[in-house]
Amino acid sequence: MNAGIPHAPWLKAPEAQALLAALEAARPGGSRFVGGCVRNTLMGREIDDIDIATQLTPEQVTDVATKVGFAAHPTGIEHGTVTVVVNHKPYEVTTLRRDVSTDGRRATVAFTESWEEDAQRRDFRMNALYADASGAIHDPTGAGLDDVRAGRVIFIGDAHERIKEDYLRILRFFRFNAWYARGPLDPQGLHACADLAAGLDALSAERIWKEAKKLLAAPDPRAAWEAMNAIEVRARALPELANHTRLDALMRLEADLLMPADAMTRVAAALAEQESARALGRRLKLSNEERDRLVAALGGDEKIVSYMSLKEMRRAIYRLGNQAFRDRVMLAWAGAGGEKAQAWRALIAHGQMWTPPKLPLSGDEVMAAGVPAGPKVGEVLREVEAWWIDADFPDDKLSVIERLKAVAQGIG
Ligand code: ATP
Ligand code: MG
């Protein structure tokens, strides 16, 4: 085997080396890095978290780690995972496993000492690559390295069988294609996903939403998204995200931007209107923050058009906030079919540069001007604010106080 990742910074990091050395001392040749960190390093991509697979039992891992002074947390002890923290860096150490039984949602596992068995229960060949402390690669399926080189996502073994073990793998198939595929989707995998799409109904809201976000966070998920739409997987798992035209327009115009849209803007673009955002939020249990962002992105009173003046733009940003303004502009641009790129781009750029100021006036100051404590204070504040917005946010305390006096007299 000549492929290796000996120069990967995360692998050479003293923390990773110290942990592997401790595990290896307890069982030579018994622990390897696995999954995303190995795959992404081979593909020249950034890595997310670092997973380690080991022949040691979770108790042994805990024991070894604690003896050398590393904190060990039983973060997933029922499926064999201990998170070891070395100098503030977390490593997920999981004992090699094989499936004993599966029900399409969760598996009952048994520990094993066999790398082959551990590899067999993973989803894709490119996800079953292991690296030892020196960076040498182990490829138990014999095809993971080829897949990584070719940029293709292929199930380990029979795609139908693998999906029936865990239907989330349908969504993972599209997610990994969105991120790592260089050519068309694997036809056998695609067929299996189409045949078994009904199994998605049994998945928990949290797992679907997490996968959907990761999929739509890929730099260019268009091919994977189209493939999902073509076989009813999208309609089944994410029925609310049906506005294909606007999402597609958004992803096409993003190519033009230095800062592409994030997953949430894309989700918003795929929704029809605010009510569908609320429906999605309820069904997939989005956080309030996520739901509010989608609802805001999908509209409100402020009208967003490509020919807005800078003053109108500032007013809109003040009312909406920078994030919602940007989302609204992106969606309006996409909705307009990507036309007037120059004007929309300028709007986005200005929108990023301008931070809305705070009204330079407090309730105390309003009362000092003779307004009695109570609802009148808010009334005056709002009226001065309306004048201030209309005057394009003057950074001029004196004229604000002038205005306050006039308003306070009028009201009193
Ligand atoms: P990333 O963390 O960059 O999203 P990853 O490949 O590390 O990608 P994880 O979800 O962190 O993905 O899972 C780690 C590894 O565990 C995977 O590479 C895969 O081998 C295995 N795995 C995770 N979830 C499943 C699943 N549902 N079915 C089969 N194997 C899985
Ligand atoms: Mg990972």
XYZ file of C-alpha atoms and ligand atoms in Angstrom:
444
model
C 0.000 0.000 0.000
C 1.582 3.323 -0.985
C -1.148 5.821 -0.185
C -0.721 7.474 3.134
C -1.384 10.676 5.008
C 1.788 10.983 7.129
C 1.842 14.763 6.771
C -1.702 15.495 7.871
C -1.418 18.220 10.536
C -4.161 16.721 12.719
C -2.371 13.346 12.633
C 1.017 14.811 13.503
C -0.494 16.913 16.283
C 1.105 15.970 19.621
C -2.333 15.344 21.111
C -3.259 12.758 18.468
C 0.147 11.113 18.684
C 0.065 10.992 22.478
C -3.374 9.402 22.501
C -2.508 6.843 19.830
C 0.738 6.023 21.664
C -1.173 5.385 24.875
C -3.725 3.171 23.127
C -1.002 1.336 21.204
C 0.926 0.667 24.398
C -2.097 -1.213 25.713
C -2.602 -3.083 22.455
C -0.079 -2.742 19.617
C -1.726 -2.316 16.215
C -5.125 -2.030 17.884
C -6.173 1.556 17.203
C -6.627 3.586 14.003
C -8.134 6.837 12.821
C -11.236 6.265 10.744
C -13.990 7.869 8.705
C -14.257 11.518 7.734
C -10.822 12.607 8.934
C -9.074 9.993 6.777
C -11.401 10.412 3.785
C -11.209 14.199 3.760
C -7.446 14.300 4.163
C -7.041 11.979 1.189
C -9.381 14.211 -0.808
C -7.627 17.408 0.210
C -10.633 18.663 2.152
C -10.875 20.167 5.581
C -11.680 17.758 8.364
C -14.459 18.014 10.884
C -14.147 15.733 13.895
C -11.574 13.028 14.581
C -12.777 9.476 15.100
C -10.641 6.589 16.291
C -11.583 2.922 15.974
C -10.040 0.525 18.458
C -9.855 -3.114 19.433
C -9.780 -2.064 23.064
C -13.045 -2.197 24.968
C -14.577 1.097 26.174
C -13.474 0.226 29.719
C -9.901 -0.309 28.551
C -9.968 2.966 26.623
C -11.193 4.804 29.709
C -8.577 3.112 31.817
C -5.685 3.840 29.437
C -6.716 7.463 28.925
C -7.206 8.189 32.606
C -3.856 6.616 33.536
C -1.988 9.049 31.270
C -4.036 11.965 32.547
C -6.534 12.453 29.691
C -10.193 12.989 30.551
C -12.459 10.209 29.237
C -16.193 10.844 28.874
C -18.670 8.029 28.164
C -20.467 10.028 25.459
C -21.931 7.030 23.654
C -21.014 4.170 25.895
C -23.998 1.999 24.824
C -22.526 1.812 21.325
C -18.932 1.750 22.473
C -17.877 5.397 22.217
C -15.661 7.184 24.705
C -14.644 10.792 24.036
C -11.077 11.362 25.162
C -10.014 14.969 25.592
C -6.316 15.668 25.189
C -5.218 19.234 25.822
C -8.748 20.503 25.010
C -8.941 18.465 21.780
C -11.717 15.835 21.704
C -11.257 12.425 20.084
C -14.146 9.995 19.693
C -12.773 6.554 20.404
C -15.114 3.726 19.444
C -14.603 0.013 19.939
C -14.792 -2.048 16.721
C -18.337 -3.250 16.210
C -20.478 -5.529 14.171
C -24.238 -5.363 13.830
C -26.175 -8.032 15.684
C -29.585 -6.828 14.590
C -31.000 -3.771 12.820
C -34.498 -2.374 12.393
C -33.927 0.348 9.831
C -33.395 2.986 12.474
C -30.986 1.742 15.072
C -28.692 -1.216 15.407
C -27.852 -3.528 18.234
C -24.104 -4.007 18.087
C -21.530 -6.344 19.528
C -17.865 -5.540 19.952
C -15.405 -7.309 17.704
C -11.680 -7.391 17.137
C -12.026 -7.609 13.377
C -11.294 -4.577 11.225
C -13.173 -6.249 8.366
C -16.340 -6.629 10.424
C -16.101 -3.043 11.626
C -15.728 -1.855 8.047
C -18.697 -3.946 6.879
C -21.145 -2.129 9.126
C -20.201 1.311 7.813
C -22.140 2.880 4.963
C -19.836 3.767 2.070
C -16.506 2.366 0.978
C -14.948 5.834 1.176
C -16.074 6.009 4.815
C -14.377 2.752 5.765
C -10.783 3.915 5.469
C -8.469 3.653 8.448
C -5.099 5.291 9.139
C -2.590 4.217 11.756
C -0.381 6.559 13.773
C 2.204 6.731 10.977
C -0.453 7.735 8.455
C -0.464 4.408 6.575
C -3.910 3.661 5.122
C -5.860 0.459 5.667
C -8.708 -0.231 3.284
C -10.583 -3.357 4.429
C -13.229 -3.201 1.681
C -10.427 -2.979 -0.882
C -12.233 -0.217 -2.785
C -12.321 2.805 -0.500
C -9.099 4.291 -1.809
C -10.215 3.881 -5.419
C -13.520 5.580 -4.626
C -11.791 8.471 -2.912
C -9.505 8.934 -5.911
C -12.392 8.715 -8.372
C -14.750 10.837 -6.249
C -17.583 8.325 -6.081
C -19.897 7.253 -3.273
C -20.624 3.536 -3.265
C -22.357 1.466 -0.614
C -20.387 -1.316 1.024
C -21.828 -4.544 -0.323
C -25.466 -4.708 -1.384
C -27.047 -1.257 -1.409
C -30.568 -2.552 -0.711
C -29.413 -4.513 2.302
C -27.389 -1.626 3.683
C -30.291 0.793 3.380
C -32.704 -1.601 5.037
C -30.382 -1.710 8.030
C -30.641 2.068 8.430
C -32.820 4.200 6.153
C -30.864 7.309 7.077
C -28.258 5.976 4.665
C -30.522 7.120 1.813
C -30.019 10.714 2.879
C -26.367 10.112 3.663
C -25.931 8.815 0.112
C -27.081 12.160 -1.268
C -25.199 14.143 1.347
C -21.856 12.482 0.595
C -22.505 12.778 -3.123
C -23.200 16.494 -2.676
C -19.860 16.938 -0.950
C -17.498 14.475 -2.572
C -18.782 13.151 -5.898
C -16.998 14.178 -9.051
C -19.191 12.308 -11.523
C -22.747 11.030 -11.756
C -24.300 9.238 -8.785
C -23.743 5.498 -8.586
C -26.716 3.931 -10.466
C -27.042 0.955 -8.118
C -27.080 3.155 -5.042
C -29.595 5.439 -6.700
C -31.887 2.533 -7.608
C -31.794 1.211 -4.087
C -32.661 4.657 -2.702
C -35.590 4.905 -5.117
C -36.870 1.428 -4.266
C -36.670 1.976 -0.530
C -37.671 5.647 -0.209
C -40.749 4.712 1.836
C -38.455 3.677 4.670
C -37.610 7.348 5.223
C -40.996 7.795 6.910
C -39.768 5.922 9.958
C -36.800 8.184 10.649
C -36.790 10.675 13.487
C -37.237 14.355 12.746
C -33.859 15.222 14.253
C -31.893 12.862 12.030
C -33.625 14.026 8.850
C -33.123 17.710 9.627
C -29.475 17.207 10.519
C -28.793 15.397 7.258
C -30.776 17.912 5.207
C -28.746 20.794 6.595
C -25.445 19.042 5.985
C -26.474 18.186 2.442
C -27.470 21.745 1.625
C -24.277 23.076 3.199
C -22.165 21.479 0.466
C -20.476 23.981 -1.847
C -22.529 22.849 -4.826
C -25.285 20.343 -3.978
C -27.173 20.821 -7.245
C -26.542 17.411 -8.798
C -27.359 15.536 -5.597
C -30.455 17.643 -4.983
C -31.735 17.083 -8.498
C -31.191 13.360 -8.160
C -33.157 13.356 -4.892
C -35.998 15.187 -6.572
C -36.030 12.846 -9.513
C -36.750 9.774 -7.385
C -39.168 11.098 -4.777
C -36.647 10.913 -1.951
C -36.828 14.665 -1.519
C -40.626 14.688 -1.620
C -40.753 11.956 0.984
C -38.162 13.243 3.432
C -38.539 16.978 2.864
C -41.955 17.639 1.324
C -41.895 21.316 2.359
C -38.767 22.003 0.307
C -40.628 21.888 -2.990
C -39.695 25.201 -4.598
C -37.222 23.670 -6.951
C -37.180 26.628 -9.343
C -36.137 29.179 -6.741
C -33.581 26.938 -5.050
C -32.037 26.107 -8.391
C -31.946 29.788 -9.368
C -30.335 30.630 -6.025
C -27.631 28.005 -6.407
C -26.900 29.187 -9.926
C -26.503 32.804 -8.983
C -24.355 31.871 -5.973
C -21.580 30.926 -8.371
C -21.343 34.660 -8.939
C -20.848 35.598 -5.315
C -17.717 35.603 -3.236
C -19.690 34.433 -0.258
C -22.129 31.711 -1.293
C -25.426 31.202 0.470
C -25.417 28.996 3.532
C -27.642 25.982 4.062
C -30.383 27.986 5.766
C -30.741 30.458 2.895
C -31.033 27.496 0.572
C -33.682 25.900 2.763
C -35.594 29.187 2.724
C -35.354 29.374 -1.064
C -36.827 25.891 -1.361
C -39.858 26.781 0.776
C -42.987 28.265 -0.800
C -43.834 30.873 1.845
C -43.801 31.609 5.553
C -46.437 29.029 6.403
C -44.330 26.257 4.873
C -41.422 27.415 7.036
C -43.614 27.044 10.103
C -44.782 23.626 8.948
C -41.197 22.493 8.417
C -40.283 23.879 11.827
C -43.041 21.941 13.543
C -42.501 18.680 11.704
C -38.714 18.490 11.933
C -38.487 20.220 15.332
C -36.300 23.106 14.276
C -35.010 25.392 17.000
C -36.985 28.627 17.382
C -33.959 30.485 16.077
C -33.839 28.398 12.906
C -37.567 28.688 12.335
C -37.522 32.455 12.885
C -34.696 32.871 10.423
C -36.641 30.986 7.729
C -39.833 32.893 8.430
C -37.961 36.209 8.241
C -36.235 35.180 5.020
C -39.582 34.489 3.418
C -41.029 37.925 3.717
C -42.635 40.653 5.697
C -43.578 44.266 5.184
C -40.296 45.548 3.798
C -40.295 45.362 0.050
C -36.999 44.245 -1.448
C -36.270 45.243 -5.030
C -33.094 45.429 -7.063
C -33.366 49.200 -7.589
C -33.602 50.170 -3.904
C -31.781 53.363 -2.987
C -29.111 53.167 -0.307
C -31.427 54.995 2.029
C -34.233 52.482 1.459
C -31.704 49.715 1.910
C -30.550 51.062 5.271
C -34.133 51.360 6.417
C -34.759 47.746 5.472
C -31.605 46.533 7.197
C -32.482 48.503 10.318
C -35.903 46.842 10.430
C -34.868 43.326 9.395
C -31.294 42.955 10.645
C -28.343 42.127 8.371
C -29.026 38.407 8.205
C -32.679 38.603 7.231
C -31.906 41.414 4.797
C -29.308 39.302 3.059
C -31.624 36.289 2.954
C -34.445 38.414 1.564
C -32.193 39.871 -1.127
C -30.897 36.466 -2.155
C -34.409 35.067 -2.408
C -35.710 38.095 -4.271
C -32.818 37.857 -6.701
C -33.378 34.135 -7.192
C -37.118 34.728 -7.552
C -36.410 37.272 -10.272
C -34.708 34.513 -12.202
C -31.190 35.786 -11.557
C -31.591 38.958 -13.604
C -30.013 42.355 -12.826
C -27.043 40.654 -11.202
C -25.076 43.879 -10.914
C -27.737 45.651 -8.865
C -28.421 42.685 -6.589
C -24.743 42.113 -5.980
C -24.292 45.745 -4.997
C -27.209 45.458 -2.591
C -25.677 42.407 -0.972
C -22.276 44.056 -0.662
C -23.673 47.262 0.840
C -25.866 45.197 3.119
C -22.809 43.459 4.479
C -20.895 46.673 5.089
C -23.567 48.631 6.912
C -24.294 47.840 10.544
C -27.511 49.432 11.743
C -26.870 52.017 14.483
C -28.817 52.241 17.703
C -31.204 55.126 18.226
C -29.152 57.590 20.297
C -31.919 58.177 22.810
C -32.939 56.438 26.042
C -36.162 56.240 27.998
C -34.496 58.187 30.802
C -33.770 61.021 28.415
C -37.373 61.018 27.257
C -38.542 61.332 30.869
C -35.980 64.062 31.521
C -37.676 65.969 28.711
C -40.847 65.996 30.792
C -42.686 62.883 29.589
C -44.242 61.007 32.553
C -43.158 57.399 33.125
C -45.548 54.953 31.445
C -46.741 54.103 27.931
C -46.158 57.685 26.729
C -42.382 57.093 26.932
C -42.521 54.329 24.365
C -44.802 56.364 22.189
C -42.358 59.266 22.123
C -39.409 56.967 21.519
C -41.159 55.418 18.552
C -42.065 58.733 17.069
C -38.543 60.097 17.374
C -37.257 56.839 15.925
C -39.553 57.143 12.907
C -38.207 60.623 12.261
C -34.628 59.397 12.761
C -35.033 56.516 10.299
C -36.610 58.853 7.788
C -33.683 61.248 8.174
C -31.362 58.314 7.354
C -30.017 57.678 10.875
C -28.199 60.964 11.661
C -25.393 60.413 14.128
C -26.221 63.719 15.751
C -27.372 63.700 19.328
C -28.304 67.383 19.293
C -30.866 67.129 16.520
C -32.296 63.981 18.109
C -32.792 65.887 21.370
C -34.313 68.798 19.428
C -36.725 66.388 17.873
C -37.462 64.825 21.240
C -38.416 68.203 22.681
C -40.765 68.935 19.798
C -42.397 65.509 20.034
C -42.653 65.650 23.848
C -44.388 69.015 23.675
C -46.764 67.814 21.029
C -47.716 64.763 23.059
C -47.886 66.419 26.488
P -18.282 14.216 8.632
O -18.038 14.070 10.112
O -17.235 14.971 7.912
O -19.666 14.665 8.324
P -17.981 11.373 8.647
O -17.724 10.388 7.562
O -16.990 11.456 9.744
O -18.209 12.772 7.965
P -19.911 10.786 10.655
O -21.399 10.937 10.583
O -19.125 11.592 11.629
O -19.406 11.039 9.184
O -19.635 9.244 10.924
C -18.317 8.725 11.093
C -18.222 7.383 10.378
O -19.133 6.450 10.978
C -18.593 7.425 8.910
O -17.501 7.775 8.115
C -19.091 6.031 8.683
O -17.997 5.157 8.509
C -19.771 5.651 9.982
N -21.212 5.952 10.003
C -21.817 7.014 10.542
N -23.150 6.966 10.414
C -23.425 5.815 9.779
C -24.629 5.152 9.348
N -25.842 5.702 9.539
N -24.496 3.959 8.754
C -23.285 3.406 8.552
N -22.122 3.954 8.916
C -22.178 5.147 9.519
Mg -17.130 12.589 11.500
